[in-house]
mmCIF file of C-alpha atoms in Angstrom:
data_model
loop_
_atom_site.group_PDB
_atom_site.id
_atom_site.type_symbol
_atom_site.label_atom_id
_atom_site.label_comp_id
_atom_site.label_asym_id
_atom_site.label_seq_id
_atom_site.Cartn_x
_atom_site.Cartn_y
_atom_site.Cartn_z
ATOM 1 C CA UNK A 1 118.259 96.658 115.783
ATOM 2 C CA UNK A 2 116.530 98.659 118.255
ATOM 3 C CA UNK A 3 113.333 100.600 117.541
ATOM 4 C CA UNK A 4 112.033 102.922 119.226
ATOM 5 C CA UNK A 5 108.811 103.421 119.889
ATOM 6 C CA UNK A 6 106.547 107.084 121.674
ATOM 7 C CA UNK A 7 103.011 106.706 122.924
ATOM 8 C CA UNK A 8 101.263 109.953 123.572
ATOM 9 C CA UNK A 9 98.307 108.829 125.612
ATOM 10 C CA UNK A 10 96.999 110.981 128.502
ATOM 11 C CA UNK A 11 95.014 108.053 130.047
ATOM 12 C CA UNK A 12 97.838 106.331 132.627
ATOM 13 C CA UNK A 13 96.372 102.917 132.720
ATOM 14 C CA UNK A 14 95.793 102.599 129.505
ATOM 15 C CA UNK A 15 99.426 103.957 128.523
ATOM 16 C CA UNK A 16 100.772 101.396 130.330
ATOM 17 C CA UNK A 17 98.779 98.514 129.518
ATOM 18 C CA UNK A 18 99.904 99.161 125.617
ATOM 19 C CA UNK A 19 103.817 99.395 126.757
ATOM 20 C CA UNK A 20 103.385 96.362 127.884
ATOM 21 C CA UNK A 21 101.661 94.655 125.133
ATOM 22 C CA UNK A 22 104.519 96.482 122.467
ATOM 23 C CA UNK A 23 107.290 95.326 125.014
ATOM 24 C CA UNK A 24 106.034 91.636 125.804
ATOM 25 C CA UNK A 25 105.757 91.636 121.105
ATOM 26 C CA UNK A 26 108.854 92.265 120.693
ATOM 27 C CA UNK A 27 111.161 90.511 123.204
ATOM 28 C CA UNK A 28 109.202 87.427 122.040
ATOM 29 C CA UNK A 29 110.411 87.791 118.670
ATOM 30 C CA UNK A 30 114.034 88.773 120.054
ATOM 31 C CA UNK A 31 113.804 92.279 119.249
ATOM 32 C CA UNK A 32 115.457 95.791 121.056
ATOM 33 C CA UNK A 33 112.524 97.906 121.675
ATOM 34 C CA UNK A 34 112.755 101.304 123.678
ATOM 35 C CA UNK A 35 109.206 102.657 124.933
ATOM 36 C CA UNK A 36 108.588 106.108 126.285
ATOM 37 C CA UNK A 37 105.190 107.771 127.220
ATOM 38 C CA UNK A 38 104.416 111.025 127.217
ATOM 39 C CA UNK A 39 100.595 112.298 128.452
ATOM 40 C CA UNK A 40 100.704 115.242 125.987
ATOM 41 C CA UNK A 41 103.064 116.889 122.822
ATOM 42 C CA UNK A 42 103.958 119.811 124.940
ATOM 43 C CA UNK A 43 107.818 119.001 125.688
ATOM 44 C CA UNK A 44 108.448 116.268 122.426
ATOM 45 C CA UNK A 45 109.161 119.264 119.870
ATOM 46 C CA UNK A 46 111.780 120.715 122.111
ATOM 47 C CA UNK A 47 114.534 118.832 120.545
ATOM 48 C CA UNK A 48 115.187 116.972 117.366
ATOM 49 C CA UNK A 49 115.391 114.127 119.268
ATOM 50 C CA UNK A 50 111.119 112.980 118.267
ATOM 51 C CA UNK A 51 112.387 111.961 114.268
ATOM 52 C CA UNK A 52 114.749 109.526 115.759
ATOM 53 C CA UNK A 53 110.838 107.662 116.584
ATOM 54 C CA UNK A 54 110.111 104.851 114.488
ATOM 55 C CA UNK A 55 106.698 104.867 115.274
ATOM 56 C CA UNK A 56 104.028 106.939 117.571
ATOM 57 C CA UNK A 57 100.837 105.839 119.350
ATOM 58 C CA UNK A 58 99.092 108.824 118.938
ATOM 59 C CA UNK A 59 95.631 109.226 120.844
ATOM 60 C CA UNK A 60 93.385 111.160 118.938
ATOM 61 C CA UNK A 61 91.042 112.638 122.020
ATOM 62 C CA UNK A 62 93.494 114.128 124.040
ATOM 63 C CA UNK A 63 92.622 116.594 126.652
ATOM 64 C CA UNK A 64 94.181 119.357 125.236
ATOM 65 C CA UNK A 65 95.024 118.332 122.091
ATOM 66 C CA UNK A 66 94.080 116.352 118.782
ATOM 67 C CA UNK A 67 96.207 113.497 117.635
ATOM 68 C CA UNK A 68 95.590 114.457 114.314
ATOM 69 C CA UNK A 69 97.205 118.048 114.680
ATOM 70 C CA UNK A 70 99.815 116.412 116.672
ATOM 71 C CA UNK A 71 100.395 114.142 113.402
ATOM 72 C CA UNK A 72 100.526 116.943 111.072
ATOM 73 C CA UNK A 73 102.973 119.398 112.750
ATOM 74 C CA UNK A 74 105.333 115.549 112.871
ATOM 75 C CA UNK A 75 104.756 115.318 109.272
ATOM 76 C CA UNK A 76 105.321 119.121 108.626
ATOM 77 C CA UNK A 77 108.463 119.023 110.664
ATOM 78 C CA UNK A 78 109.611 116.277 107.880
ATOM 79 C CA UNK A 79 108.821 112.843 110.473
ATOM 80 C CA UNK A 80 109.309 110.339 108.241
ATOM 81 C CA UNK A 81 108.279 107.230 110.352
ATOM 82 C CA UNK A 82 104.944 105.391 110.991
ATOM 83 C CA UNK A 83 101.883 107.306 113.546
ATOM 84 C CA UNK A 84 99.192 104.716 114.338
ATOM 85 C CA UNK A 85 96.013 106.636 116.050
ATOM 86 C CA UNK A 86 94.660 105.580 119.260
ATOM 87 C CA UNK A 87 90.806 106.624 119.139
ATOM 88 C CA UNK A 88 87.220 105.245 120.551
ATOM 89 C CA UNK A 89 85.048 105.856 117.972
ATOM 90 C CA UNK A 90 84.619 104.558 114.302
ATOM 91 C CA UNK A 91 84.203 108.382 112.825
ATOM 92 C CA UNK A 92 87.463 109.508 113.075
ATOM 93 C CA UNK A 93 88.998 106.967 111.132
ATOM 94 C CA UNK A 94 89.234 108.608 107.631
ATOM 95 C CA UNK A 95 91.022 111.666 109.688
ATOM 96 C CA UNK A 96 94.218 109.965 108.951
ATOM 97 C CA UNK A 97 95.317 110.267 105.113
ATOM 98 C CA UNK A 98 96.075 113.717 104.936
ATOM 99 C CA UNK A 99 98.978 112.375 107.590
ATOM 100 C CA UNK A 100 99.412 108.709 105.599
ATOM 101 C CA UNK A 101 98.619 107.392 109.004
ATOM 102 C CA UNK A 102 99.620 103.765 109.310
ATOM 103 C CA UNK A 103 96.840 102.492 110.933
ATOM 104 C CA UNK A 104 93.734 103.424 113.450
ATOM 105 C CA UNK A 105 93.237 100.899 116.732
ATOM 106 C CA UNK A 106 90.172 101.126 118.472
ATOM 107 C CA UNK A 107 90.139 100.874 122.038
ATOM 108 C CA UNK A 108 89.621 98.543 123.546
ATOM 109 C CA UNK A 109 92.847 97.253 121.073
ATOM 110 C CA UNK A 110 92.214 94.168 119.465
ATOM 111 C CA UNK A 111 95.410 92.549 119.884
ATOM 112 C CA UNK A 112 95.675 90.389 117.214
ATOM 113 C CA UNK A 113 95.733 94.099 114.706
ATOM 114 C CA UNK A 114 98.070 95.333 117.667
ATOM 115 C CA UNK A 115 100.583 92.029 116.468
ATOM 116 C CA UNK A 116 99.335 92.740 112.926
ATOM 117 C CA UNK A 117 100.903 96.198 112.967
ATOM 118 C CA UNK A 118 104.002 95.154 115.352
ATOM 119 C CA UNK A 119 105.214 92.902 112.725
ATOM 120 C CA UNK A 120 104.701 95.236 109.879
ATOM 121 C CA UNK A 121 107.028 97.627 110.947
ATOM 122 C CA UNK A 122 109.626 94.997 112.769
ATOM 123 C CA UNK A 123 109.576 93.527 108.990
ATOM 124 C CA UNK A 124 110.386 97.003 107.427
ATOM 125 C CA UNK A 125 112.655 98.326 110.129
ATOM 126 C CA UNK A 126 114.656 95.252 110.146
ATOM 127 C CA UNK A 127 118.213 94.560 108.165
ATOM 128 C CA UNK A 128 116.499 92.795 104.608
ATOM 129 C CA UNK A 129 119.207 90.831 104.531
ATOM 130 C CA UNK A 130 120.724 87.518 106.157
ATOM 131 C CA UNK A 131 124.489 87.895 106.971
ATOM 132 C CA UNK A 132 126.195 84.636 106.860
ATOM 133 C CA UNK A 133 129.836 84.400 107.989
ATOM 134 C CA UNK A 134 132.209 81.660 107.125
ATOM 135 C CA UNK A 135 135.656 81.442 107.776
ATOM 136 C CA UNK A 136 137.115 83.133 104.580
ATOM 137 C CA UNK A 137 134.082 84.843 103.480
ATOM 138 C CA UNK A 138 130.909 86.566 104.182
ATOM 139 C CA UNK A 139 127.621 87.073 102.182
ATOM 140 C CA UNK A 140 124.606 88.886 102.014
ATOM 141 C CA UNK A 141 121.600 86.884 101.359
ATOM 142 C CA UNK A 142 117.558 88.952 101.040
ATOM 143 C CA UNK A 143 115.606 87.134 103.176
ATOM 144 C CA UNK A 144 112.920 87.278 100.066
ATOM 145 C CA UNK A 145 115.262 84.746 98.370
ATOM 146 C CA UNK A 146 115.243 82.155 101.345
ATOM 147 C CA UNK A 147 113.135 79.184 100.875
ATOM 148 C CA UNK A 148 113.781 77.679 104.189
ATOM 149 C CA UNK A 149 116.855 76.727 106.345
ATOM 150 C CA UNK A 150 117.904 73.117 107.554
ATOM 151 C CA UNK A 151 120.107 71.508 110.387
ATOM 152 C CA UNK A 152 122.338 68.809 110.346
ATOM 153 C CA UNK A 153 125.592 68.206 112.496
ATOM 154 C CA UNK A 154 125.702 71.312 114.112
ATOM 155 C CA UNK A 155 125.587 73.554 111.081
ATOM 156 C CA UNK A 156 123.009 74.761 108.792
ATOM 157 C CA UNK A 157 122.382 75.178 104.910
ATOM 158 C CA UNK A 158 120.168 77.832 103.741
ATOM 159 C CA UNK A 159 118.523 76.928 100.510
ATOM 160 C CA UNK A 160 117.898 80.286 98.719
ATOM 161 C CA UNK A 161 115.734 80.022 94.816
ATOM 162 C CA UNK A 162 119.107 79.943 93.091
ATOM 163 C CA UNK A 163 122.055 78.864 95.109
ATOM 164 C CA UNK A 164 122.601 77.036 98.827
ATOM 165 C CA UNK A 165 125.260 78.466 101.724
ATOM 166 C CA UNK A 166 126.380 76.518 104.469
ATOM 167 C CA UNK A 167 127.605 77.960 108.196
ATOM 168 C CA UNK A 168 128.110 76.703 111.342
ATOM 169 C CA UNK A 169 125.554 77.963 113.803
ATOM 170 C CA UNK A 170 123.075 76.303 115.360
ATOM 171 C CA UNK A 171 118.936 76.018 113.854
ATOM 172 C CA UNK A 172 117.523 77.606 117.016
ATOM 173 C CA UNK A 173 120.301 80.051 117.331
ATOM 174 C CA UNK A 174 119.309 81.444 113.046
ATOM 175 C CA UNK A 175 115.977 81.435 114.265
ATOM 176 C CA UNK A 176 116.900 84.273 116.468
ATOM 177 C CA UNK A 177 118.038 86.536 113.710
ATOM 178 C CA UNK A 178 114.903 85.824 111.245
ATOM 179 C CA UNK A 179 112.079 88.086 110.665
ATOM 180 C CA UNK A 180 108.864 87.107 111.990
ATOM 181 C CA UNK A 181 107.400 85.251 108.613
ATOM 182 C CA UNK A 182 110.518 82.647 109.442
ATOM 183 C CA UNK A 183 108.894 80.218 110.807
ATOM 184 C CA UNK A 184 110.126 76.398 112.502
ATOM 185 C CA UNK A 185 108.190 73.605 110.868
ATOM 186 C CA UNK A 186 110.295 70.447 111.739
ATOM 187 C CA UNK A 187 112.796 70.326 114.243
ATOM 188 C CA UNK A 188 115.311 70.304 111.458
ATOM 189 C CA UNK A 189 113.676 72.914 109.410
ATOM 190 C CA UNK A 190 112.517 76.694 109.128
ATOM 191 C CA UNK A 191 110.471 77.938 106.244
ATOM 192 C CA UNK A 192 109.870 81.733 104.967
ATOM 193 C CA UNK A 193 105.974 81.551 105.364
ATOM 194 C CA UNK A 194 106.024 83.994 102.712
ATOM 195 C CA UNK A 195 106.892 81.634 100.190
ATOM 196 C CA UNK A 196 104.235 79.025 101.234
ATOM 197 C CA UNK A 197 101.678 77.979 98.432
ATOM 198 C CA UNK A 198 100.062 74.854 99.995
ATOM 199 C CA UNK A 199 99.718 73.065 103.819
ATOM 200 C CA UNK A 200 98.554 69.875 104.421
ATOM 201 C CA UNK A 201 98.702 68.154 107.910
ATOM 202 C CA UNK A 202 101.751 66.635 106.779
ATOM 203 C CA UNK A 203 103.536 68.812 104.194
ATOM 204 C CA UNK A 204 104.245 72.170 103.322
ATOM 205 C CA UNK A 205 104.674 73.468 99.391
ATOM 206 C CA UNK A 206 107.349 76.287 98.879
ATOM 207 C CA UNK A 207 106.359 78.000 95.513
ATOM 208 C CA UNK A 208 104.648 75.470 94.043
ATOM 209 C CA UNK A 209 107.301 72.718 94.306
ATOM 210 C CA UNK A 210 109.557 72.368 96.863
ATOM 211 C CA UNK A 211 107.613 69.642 99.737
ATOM 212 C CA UNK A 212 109.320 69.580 103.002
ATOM 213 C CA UNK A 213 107.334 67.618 106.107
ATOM 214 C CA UNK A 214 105.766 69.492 108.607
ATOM 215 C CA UNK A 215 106.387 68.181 112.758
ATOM 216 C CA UNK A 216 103.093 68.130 114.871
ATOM 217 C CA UNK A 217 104.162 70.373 117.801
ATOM 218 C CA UNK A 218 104.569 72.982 114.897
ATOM 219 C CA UNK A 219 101.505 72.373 113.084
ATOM 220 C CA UNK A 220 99.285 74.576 114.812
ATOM 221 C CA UNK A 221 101.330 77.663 114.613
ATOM 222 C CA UNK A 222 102.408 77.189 110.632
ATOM 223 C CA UNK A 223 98.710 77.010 110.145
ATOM 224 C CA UNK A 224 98.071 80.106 112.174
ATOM 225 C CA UNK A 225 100.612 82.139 110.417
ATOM 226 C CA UNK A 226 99.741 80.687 106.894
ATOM 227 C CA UNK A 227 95.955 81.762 107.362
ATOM 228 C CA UNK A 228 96.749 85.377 108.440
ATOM 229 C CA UNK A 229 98.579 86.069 105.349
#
């Protein structure tokens, strides 16, 4: 999966800064992005090419332009994707529905609604499902139906609410292909945060009932990731 991603931002430093940021998110969750800037709309309507963007940074308080009209002639020209506004001040945040804007980030960006918003739309544009491959077969597993995923001698078994598969692939090399809410707990273990009811220091509840130990050197991050939910 590779998502693309257009920033129309006519302040240089700035542009770049938030390239980097987007860039730096997604190879650390082992994720294709593409990044282009652009200081103005003028030559993005020129081709079709601008609805193949999954999402735009659109500044509201361009030079010569508004974000907002910038949004609307997307939106009348049938862009179906996700336009989060770029803007320094608080009153042009209700600007947005009439475009079902995605979200509004105040500069300077917080990054933790920056990552917020990043994993929103990695979670939506990713495949929903889990591919697993054995040597006579192959299945399609919803990641909503994981519970978690466990290691032992060199292969895995994923434990799904109804049924468990087995392949041979490695815990850290799954890990890879998981959405962001997948999340290592033990060395021999990942979770789906998603299905997480309870966290102790030592344990972690799946949906009320499964208990599965939680590893110190993972604490920390579980706990992060179970708080912002």
């Amino acid at each position: 999966m590779n998502i693309h991603v257009t920033i129309i931002e006519d302040e240089e430093r700035f542009a770049q800064d938030l390239t980097e940021k987007i860039r730096n998110w997604f190879h650390a969750h082992h994720l294709e992005v593409a990044v282009k800037w652009y200081p103005s709309s003028h030559h993005i309507f020129f081709t079709s090419s601008y609805l193949a963007t999954d999402v735009y940074f659109l500044d509201i308080s361009l030079k010569e332009e508004n974000g907002v009209d910038i949004a609307k002639k997307l939106r009348a020209h049938n862009y179906k994707g996700h336009i989060i506004f770029l803007t320094g001040f608080q009153e042009y945040v209700f600007e947005g529905y009439s475009v079902r804007a995605l979200d509004y980030l105040l500069k300077p960006i917080d990054p933790v609604k920056l990552d917020r918003d990043l994993e929103m739309i990695a979670e939506e544009l990713s495949d929903q499902n889990y591919m697993v491959r054995t040597r006579s077969e192959m299945y399609k597993i919803p990641y909503k139906e994981i519970l978690y995923i466990s290691s032992s001698n060199h292969s895995i078994e994923i434990i799904t609410e109804k049924e468990k598969f087995r392949q041979m692939i490695s815990l850290r090399e799954v890990l890879s292909h998981l959405p962001a809410y997948f999340q290592q707990c033990h060395r021999t273990i990942i979770i789906n945060m998603k299905k997480v009811t309870c966290l102790t220091d030592n344990w972690v509840v799946l949906n009320g009932k499964e208990e599965l130990p939680v590893g110190k050197k993972y604490l920390k991050k579980i706990r992060s990731t179970f708080l912002s939910q």
